């Protein structure tokens, strides 16, 4: 049976950072393969007007590519909103209807999921299998990570919810130089290395996002011929990624040191990342404090097991996963 999944994201058009469009493609690829049951997508309310609108078009494009019909909602405008927006309402409805516990992925702001969990703690206790929280840094440095800064109280509140939390810090330490670290999920790749063999609709999906196309002809944009000039141009650019490991882990999969997607736990010594049990909290400044705790059964921290091969392995796995579309 596939795992019920709910995806929260800061997916905008025109994009603020198109890693979120790669993440969306990953979730739909897993759903198309029958490994997860993607039951909803919640898109943040844009933190400022320059970020564009919530990209409901990208969700509909993925629905068309995969033949699925995943619903979409939009998040709260601010932490002071009292009325439930479409995003919180959608999540509540998904949880209430769930026959099996749902896994939640947070790849943007924590606001809506924290709000829903605070208002309906029993629903989270009974119906949330786990939260994969893609935010923060594994070690406290001078800077806060972007997703934390979006809503610090909500980020901190995720660690108090009555359900398992798989914490996936975006960086080992937030610093001007982005690099692979032991307690951080970050890796990067050259986009053209991955999409050169994808079907035309998928190539058009990425070209449309990266060229910041905003007209309403989203279906024609997918079905038309690929603009090879733009595909080649954007193919020479790099993309930073963070969330890939959590998507696979939810589906009972992982990545070995050669970059192959393999069943989780089959050969742990060859897995390029893992989750270690921890005790963890977050203070009012958005700083996490954690210690290893072998007895913990509901709080886990992402760890890169082999930094020397991590980036290459995760890139290969990401490319394979999106090819399932």
Tab-separated table of C-alpha atoms in Angstrom:
chain	number	residue	atom	x	y	z
A	1	UNK	CA	0.000	0.000	0.000
A	2	UNK	CA	1.360	3.461	-0.904
A	3	UNK	CA	2.048	5.989	1.854
A	4	UNK	CA	-0.404	8.932	2.117
A	5	UNK	CA	1.579	12.180	1.711
A	6	UNK	CA	0.800	15.893	2.046
A	7	UNK	CA	3.278	18.405	0.591
A	8	UNK	CA	3.789	21.974	1.889
A	9	UNK	CA	5.920	24.247	-0.306
A	10	UNK	CA	6.870	27.825	-1.221
A	11	UNK	CA	6.103	27.314	-4.897
A	12	UNK	CA	5.695	30.592	-6.775
A	13	UNK	CA	5.262	31.832	-10.349
A	14	UNK	CA	7.413	33.547	-11.378
A	15	UNK	CA	9.677	31.426	-9.226
A	16	UNK	CA	11.644	32.697	-6.248
A	17	UNK	CA	13.771	29.538	-6.227
A	18	UNK	CA	12.846	26.749	-8.680
A	19	UNK	CA	14.221	23.987	-6.465
A	20	UNK	CA	10.596	23.799	-5.314
A	21	UNK	CA	9.517	22.849	-8.841
A	22	UNK	CA	12.052	20.019	-8.814
A	23	UNK	CA	10.656	18.941	-5.418
A	24	UNK	CA	7.127	18.947	-6.786
A	25	UNK	CA	8.257	16.804	-9.718
A	26	UNK	CA	9.816	14.329	-7.260
A	27	UNK	CA	6.609	13.962	-5.265
A	28	UNK	CA	4.527	13.453	-8.396
A	29	UNK	CA	7.073	10.961	-9.751
A	30	UNK	CA	6.807	8.898	-6.562
A	31	UNK	CA	3.016	9.123	-6.757
A	32	UNK	CA	2.923	8.070	-10.396
A	33	UNK	CA	5.043	5.044	-9.517
A	34	UNK	CA	2.559	4.117	-6.792
A	35	UNK	CA	5.064	4.549	-3.960
A	36	UNK	CA	3.141	7.374	-2.296
A	37	UNK	CA	-0.441	8.622	-2.426
A	38	UNK	CA	-0.070	12.394	-2.841
A	39	UNK	CA	-3.225	13.758	-1.232
A	40	UNK	CA	-2.649	17.497	-1.290
A	41	UNK	CA	-0.274	20.381	-1.955
A	42	UNK	CA	-0.270	23.477	0.260
A	43	UNK	CA	1.511	26.536	-1.172
A	44	UNK	CA	2.708	29.370	1.069
A	45	UNK	CA	1.170	32.788	0.757
A	46	UNK	CA	3.973	34.854	-0.857
A	47	UNK	CA	6.048	36.604	1.845
A	48	UNK	CA	6.361	39.645	-0.410
A	49	UNK	CA	4.833	40.729	-3.756
A	50	UNK	CA	8.104	40.232	-5.603
A	51	UNK	CA	7.778	36.461	-5.195
A	52	UNK	CA	4.828	36.172	-7.565
A	53	UNK	CA	1.663	34.162	-6.900
A	54	UNK	CA	1.283	30.645	-5.482
A	55	UNK	CA	2.046	28.411	-8.454
A	56	UNK	CA	-1.134	26.392	-8.723
A	57	UNK	CA	-0.327	26.106	-12.447
A	58	UNK	CA	2.688	23.875	-11.713
A	59	UNK	CA	0.466	21.516	-9.696
A	60	UNK	CA	-2.018	21.278	-12.546
A	61	UNK	CA	0.780	20.680	-15.022
A	62	UNK	CA	2.040	17.790	-12.899
A	63	UNK	CA	-1.508	16.457	-12.624
A	64	UNK	CA	-1.711	16.478	-16.416
A	65	UNK	CA	1.699	14.823	-16.866
A	66	UNK	CA	0.905	12.035	-14.389
A	67	UNK	CA	-2.847	11.649	-14.841
A	68	UNK	CA	-3.421	12.378	-11.150
A	69	UNK	CA	-5.829	14.877	-9.574
A	70	UNK	CA	-4.020	16.238	-6.532
A	71	UNK	CA	-5.824	19.188	-4.872
A	72	UNK	CA	-4.044	22.418	-3.942
A	73	UNK	CA	-4.555	25.068	-1.242
A	74	UNK	CA	-2.942	28.392	-0.359
A	75	UNK	CA	-1.469	29.241	3.035
A	76	UNK	CA	-2.251	31.916	5.613
A	77	UNK	CA	-1.322	35.481	4.699
A	78	UNK	CA	0.283	36.082	8.091
A	79	UNK	CA	0.734	34.517	11.497
A	80	UNK	CA	-2.023	36.821	12.773
A	81	UNK	CA	-4.709	35.323	10.509
A	82	UNK	CA	-7.505	33.867	12.611
A	83	UNK	CA	-9.688	32.401	9.865
A	84	UNK	CA	-8.542	29.110	8.358
A	85	UNK	CA	-7.383	29.587	4.782
A	86	UNK	CA	-7.711	27.037	2.015
A	87	UNK	CA	-4.357	25.455	2.916
A	88	UNK	CA	-5.175	24.708	6.566
A	89	UNK	CA	-8.683	23.645	5.577
A	90	UNK	CA	-7.289	21.265	2.965
A	91	UNK	CA	-4.840	19.692	5.416
A	92	UNK	CA	-7.525	19.284	8.080
A	93	UNK	CA	-9.867	17.659	5.557
A	94	UNK	CA	-7.130	15.283	4.337
A	95	UNK	CA	-6.296	14.210	7.889
A	96	UNK	CA	-9.927	13.744	8.913
A	97	UNK	CA	-10.591	11.531	5.889
A	98	UNK	CA	-7.373	9.512	6.175
A	99	UNK	CA	-7.714	5.775	6.713
A	100	UNK	CA	-3.966	5.509	7.330
A	101	UNK	CA	-1.675	8.098	8.950
A	102	UNK	CA	-0.415	10.805	6.594
A	103	UNK	CA	3.213	11.934	6.166
A	104	UNK	CA	3.679	15.702	5.949
A	105	UNK	CA	6.593	17.332	4.123
A	106	UNK	CA	7.455	20.950	4.923
A	107	UNK	CA	9.767	22.483	2.317
A	108	UNK	CA	8.761	26.118	2.867
A	109	UNK	CA	7.310	28.007	5.823
A	110	UNK	CA	6.144	26.031	8.862
A	111	UNK	CA	3.235	28.433	9.462
A	112	UNK	CA	0.237	26.484	8.216
A	113	UNK	CA	1.189	23.053	9.505
A	114	UNK	CA	2.166	24.498	12.903
A	115	UNK	CA	-1.158	26.340	13.051
A	116	UNK	CA	-3.144	23.261	12.114
A	117	UNK	CA	-1.251	21.137	14.646
A	118	UNK	CA	-1.793	23.662	17.425
A	119	UNK	CA	-5.534	23.871	16.730
A	120	UNK	CA	-6.056	20.131	16.238
A	121	UNK	CA	-3.432	18.307	18.339
A	122	UNK	CA	-5.481	15.132	18.652
A	123	UNK	CA	-5.873	14.956	14.880
A	124	UNK	CA	-2.080	15.171	14.549
A	125	UNK	CA	-1.563	12.602	17.289
A	126	UNK	CA	-3.827	10.091	15.575
A	127	UNK	CA	-3.491	10.870	11.884
A	128	UNK	CA	0.062	12.148	11.237
A	129	UNK	CA	2.603	9.412	10.552
A	130	UNK	CA	5.514	11.845	10.561
A	131	UNK	CA	6.593	15.374	9.615
A	132	UNK	CA	9.695	15.844	7.469
A	133	UNK	CA	10.880	19.350	8.302
A	134	UNK	CA	13.242	20.841	5.708
A	135	UNK	CA	14.529	23.920	7.512
A	136	UNK	CA	17.234	25.172	9.829
A	137	UNK	CA	20.884	24.312	10.287
A	138	UNK	CA	22.470	21.366	12.037
A	139	UNK	CA	24.854	23.619	13.938
A	140	UNK	CA	24.135	27.119	15.208
A	141	UNK	CA	26.122	29.806	13.438
A	142	UNK	CA	25.777	33.513	12.825
A	143	UNK	CA	22.825	33.271	10.418
A	144	UNK	CA	19.347	31.741	10.482
A	145	UNK	CA	18.265	29.607	7.551
A	146	UNK	CA	15.694	31.166	5.192
A	147	UNK	CA	12.759	28.839	5.954
A	148	UNK	CA	13.234	29.463	9.680
A	149	UNK	CA	13.234	33.244	9.217
A	150	UNK	CA	9.897	33.090	7.387
A	151	UNK	CA	8.114	32.365	10.691
A	152	UNK	CA	10.347	31.579	13.676
A	153	UNK	CA	7.565	30.776	16.216
A	154	UNK	CA	5.911	28.362	13.779
A	155	UNK	CA	9.231	26.657	13.009
A	156	UNK	CA	9.898	26.217	16.725
A	157	UNK	CA	6.344	24.964	17.226
A	158	UNK	CA	6.839	21.995	14.885
A	159	UNK	CA	9.168	20.401	17.452
A	160	UNK	CA	6.346	20.501	20.041
A	161	UNK	CA	3.729	18.708	17.932
A	162	UNK	CA	2.482	15.287	19.136
A	163	UNK	CA	3.861	13.271	16.209
A	164	UNK	CA	7.264	12.054	14.942
A	165	UNK	CA	9.482	14.723	13.387
A	166	UNK	CA	12.288	13.976	10.940
A	167	UNK	CA	14.371	17.134	11.016
A	168	UNK	CA	16.254	17.837	7.797
A	169	UNK	CA	18.446	20.932	8.297
A	170	UNK	CA	19.113	22.641	4.984
A	171	UNK	CA	22.723	23.253	5.966
A	172	UNK	CA	25.228	21.946	8.475
A	173	UNK	CA	25.808	25.626	9.192
A	174	UNK	CA	24.317	28.609	7.369
A	175	UNK	CA	27.254	30.456	5.836
A	176	UNK	CA	27.991	32.507	2.704
A	177	UNK	CA	29.517	29.430	1.067
A	178	UNK	CA	27.024	26.671	0.311
A	179	UNK	CA	28.632	23.271	0.802
A	180	UNK	CA	27.879	19.689	1.786
A	181	UNK	CA	28.020	19.127	5.550
A	182	UNK	CA	27.412	16.286	7.959
A	183	UNK	CA	24.129	17.590	9.383
A	184	UNK	CA	22.708	19.306	6.316
A	185	UNK	CA	20.805	18.131	3.257
A	186	UNK	CA	22.291	20.551	0.686
A	187	UNK	CA	23.672	19.401	-2.670
A	188	UNK	CA	23.760	20.916	-6.165
A	189	UNK	CA	23.812	19.704	-9.766
A	190	UNK	CA	23.971	20.846	-13.365
A	191	UNK	CA	20.384	20.821	-14.638
A	192	UNK	CA	21.132	19.734	-18.197
A	193	UNK	CA	22.830	16.573	-16.924
A	194	UNK	CA	19.470	15.367	-15.618
A	195	UNK	CA	16.775	16.450	-18.043
A	196	UNK	CA	18.405	15.705	-21.396
A	197	UNK	CA	16.570	12.354	-21.648
A	198	UNK	CA	13.261	13.399	-20.058
A	199	UNK	CA	10.041	13.284	-22.073
A	200	UNK	CA	9.140	16.541	-23.813
A	201	UNK	CA	6.299	17.467	-21.433
A	202	UNK	CA	8.682	17.327	-18.478
A	203	UNK	CA	11.321	19.346	-20.309
A	204	UNK	CA	8.659	21.937	-21.149
A	205	UNK	CA	7.591	22.046	-17.500
A	206	UNK	CA	11.101	23.058	-16.432
A	207	UNK	CA	11.699	25.449	-19.338
A	208	UNK	CA	8.409	27.223	-18.588
A	209	UNK	CA	9.326	27.663	-14.941
A	210	UNK	CA	12.900	28.807	-15.525
A	211	UNK	CA	11.969	31.230	-18.313
A	212	UNK	CA	9.364	32.715	-15.936
A	213	UNK	CA	6.506	32.188	-18.347
A	214	UNK	CA	3.315	33.679	-16.866
A	215	UNK	CA	0.625	33.458	-19.523
A	216	UNK	CA	-2.393	31.243	-18.954
A	217	UNK	CA	-1.696	28.665	-21.680
A	218	UNK	CA	-0.214	26.085	-19.337
A	219	UNK	CA	-1.503	23.078	-21.270
A	220	UNK	CA	-0.237	24.326	-24.637
A	221	UNK	CA	3.087	25.078	-22.958
A	222	UNK	CA	3.403	21.401	-21.986
A	223	UNK	CA	2.156	19.896	-25.231
A	224	UNK	CA	4.029	22.128	-27.671
A	225	UNK	CA	7.521	21.582	-29.083
A	226	UNK	CA	10.484	22.012	-26.739
A	227	UNK	CA	12.447	25.233	-27.179
A	228	UNK	CA	15.869	23.632	-27.560
A	229	UNK	CA	17.637	26.966	-27.259
A	230	UNK	CA	16.160	27.592	-23.816
A	231	UNK	CA	16.641	23.981	-22.751
A	232	UNK	CA	20.346	24.215	-23.628
A	233	UNK	CA	20.694	27.612	-21.969
A	234	UNK	CA	19.134	26.576	-18.660
A	235	UNK	CA	20.858	23.207	-18.876
A	236	UNK	CA	24.162	24.987	-18.261
A	237	UNK	CA	22.960	26.375	-14.921
A	238	UNK	CA	23.223	24.756	-11.507
A	239	UNK	CA	20.381	24.023	-9.126
A	240	UNK	CA	20.678	23.823	-5.331
A	241	UNK	CA	18.642	21.062	-3.689
A	242	UNK	CA	17.737	20.029	-0.161
A	243	UNK	CA	14.665	17.831	0.232
A	244	UNK	CA	15.285	14.765	-1.956
A	245	UNK	CA	16.333	12.342	0.769
A	246	UNK	CA	13.169	12.821	2.804
A	247	UNK	CA	10.898	12.087	-0.154
A	248	UNK	CA	12.631	8.767	-0.761
A	249	UNK	CA	12.793	7.878	2.939
A	250	UNK	CA	9.028	8.321	3.244
A	251	UNK	CA	8.544	5.756	0.481
A	252	UNK	CA	10.830	3.242	2.203
A	253	UNK	CA	13.744	4.015	-0.109
A	254	UNK	CA	17.230	5.456	0.219
A	255	UNK	CA	20.345	6.133	-1.872
A	256	UNK	CA	23.543	4.103	-1.806
A	257	UNK	CA	27.021	5.484	-2.348
A	258	UNK	CA	26.802	4.708	-6.076
A	259	UNK	CA	23.667	6.833	-6.427
A	260	UNK	CA	21.252	3.935	-6.848
A	261	UNK	CA	17.789	4.157	-5.294
A	262	UNK	CA	17.486	1.079	-3.075
A	263	UNK	CA	15.172	-0.277	-0.356
A	264	UNK	CA	15.728	1.357	3.014
A	265	UNK	CA	17.701	-0.740	5.518
A	266	UNK	CA	18.814	-3.398	3.030
A	267	UNK	CA	22.511	-2.465	3.352
A	268	UNK	CA	22.757	0.365	5.899
A	269	UNK	CA	26.532	0.518	5.608
A	270	UNK	CA	26.171	1.626	1.963
A	271	UNK	CA	23.505	4.294	2.513
A	272	UNK	CA	24.695	7.814	1.771
A	273	UNK	CA	22.397	9.392	4.374
A	274	UNK	CA	20.519	8.289	7.469
A	275	UNK	CA	18.379	9.616	10.316
A	276	UNK	CA	19.747	9.432	13.854
A	277	UNK	CA	17.494	9.546	16.956
A	278	UNK	CA	17.888	12.765	18.924
A	279	UNK	CA	16.452	14.971	21.609
A	280	UNK	CA	15.852	18.390	20.043
A	281	UNK	CA	14.265	21.701	20.928
A	282	UNK	CA	14.138	25.185	19.423
A	283	UNK	CA	14.365	28.466	21.327
A	284	UNK	CA	12.598	31.776	20.654
A	285	UNK	CA	15.469	32.948	18.439
A	286	UNK	CA	15.066	29.993	16.078
A	287	UNK	CA	18.188	28.205	17.359
A	288	UNK	CA	18.031	24.454	17.714
A	289	UNK	CA	19.590	22.494	20.530
A	290	UNK	CA	20.021	18.763	20.046
A	291	UNK	CA	21.859	15.773	21.433
A	292	UNK	CA	22.000	12.161	20.207
A	293	UNK	CA	19.493	9.980	22.038
A	294	UNK	CA	19.410	6.292	21.176
A	295	UNK	CA	16.087	5.859	22.956
A	296	UNK	CA	14.214	8.529	21.010
A	297	UNK	CA	11.397	7.159	18.881
A	298	UNK	CA	9.839	10.379	17.640
A	299	UNK	CA	12.620	12.873	16.870
A	300	UNK	CA	15.258	12.216	14.221
A	301	UNK	CA	18.041	14.215	12.555
A	302	UNK	CA	19.319	13.875	8.981
A	303	UNK	CA	22.968	12.869	8.728
A	304	UNK	CA	25.222	12.630	5.669
A	305	UNK	CA	27.156	9.387	6.084
A	306	UNK	CA	29.733	9.952	3.349
A	307	UNK	CA	30.318	13.566	2.333
A	308	UNK	CA	32.798	12.605	-0.392
A	309	UNK	CA	30.122	10.917	-2.548
A	310	UNK	CA	26.936	12.528	-1.254
A	311	UNK	CA	26.468	15.173	-3.949
A	312	UNK	CA	27.113	12.848	-6.884
A	313	UNK	CA	24.945	10.096	-5.382
A	314	UNK	CA	22.002	12.360	-4.617
A	315	UNK	CA	22.186	13.955	-8.054
A	316	UNK	CA	22.007	10.584	-9.773
A	317	UNK	CA	19.100	9.489	-7.562
A	318	UNK	CA	17.207	12.730	-8.187
A	319	UNK	CA	17.639	12.320	-11.929
A	320	UNK	CA	16.307	8.772	-11.835
A	321	UNK	CA	13.329	9.705	-9.672
A	322	UNK	CA	12.155	12.540	-11.924
A	323	UNK	CA	12.610	10.277	-14.969
A	324	UNK	CA	9.729	8.180	-13.579
A	325	UNK	CA	7.413	10.938	-14.787
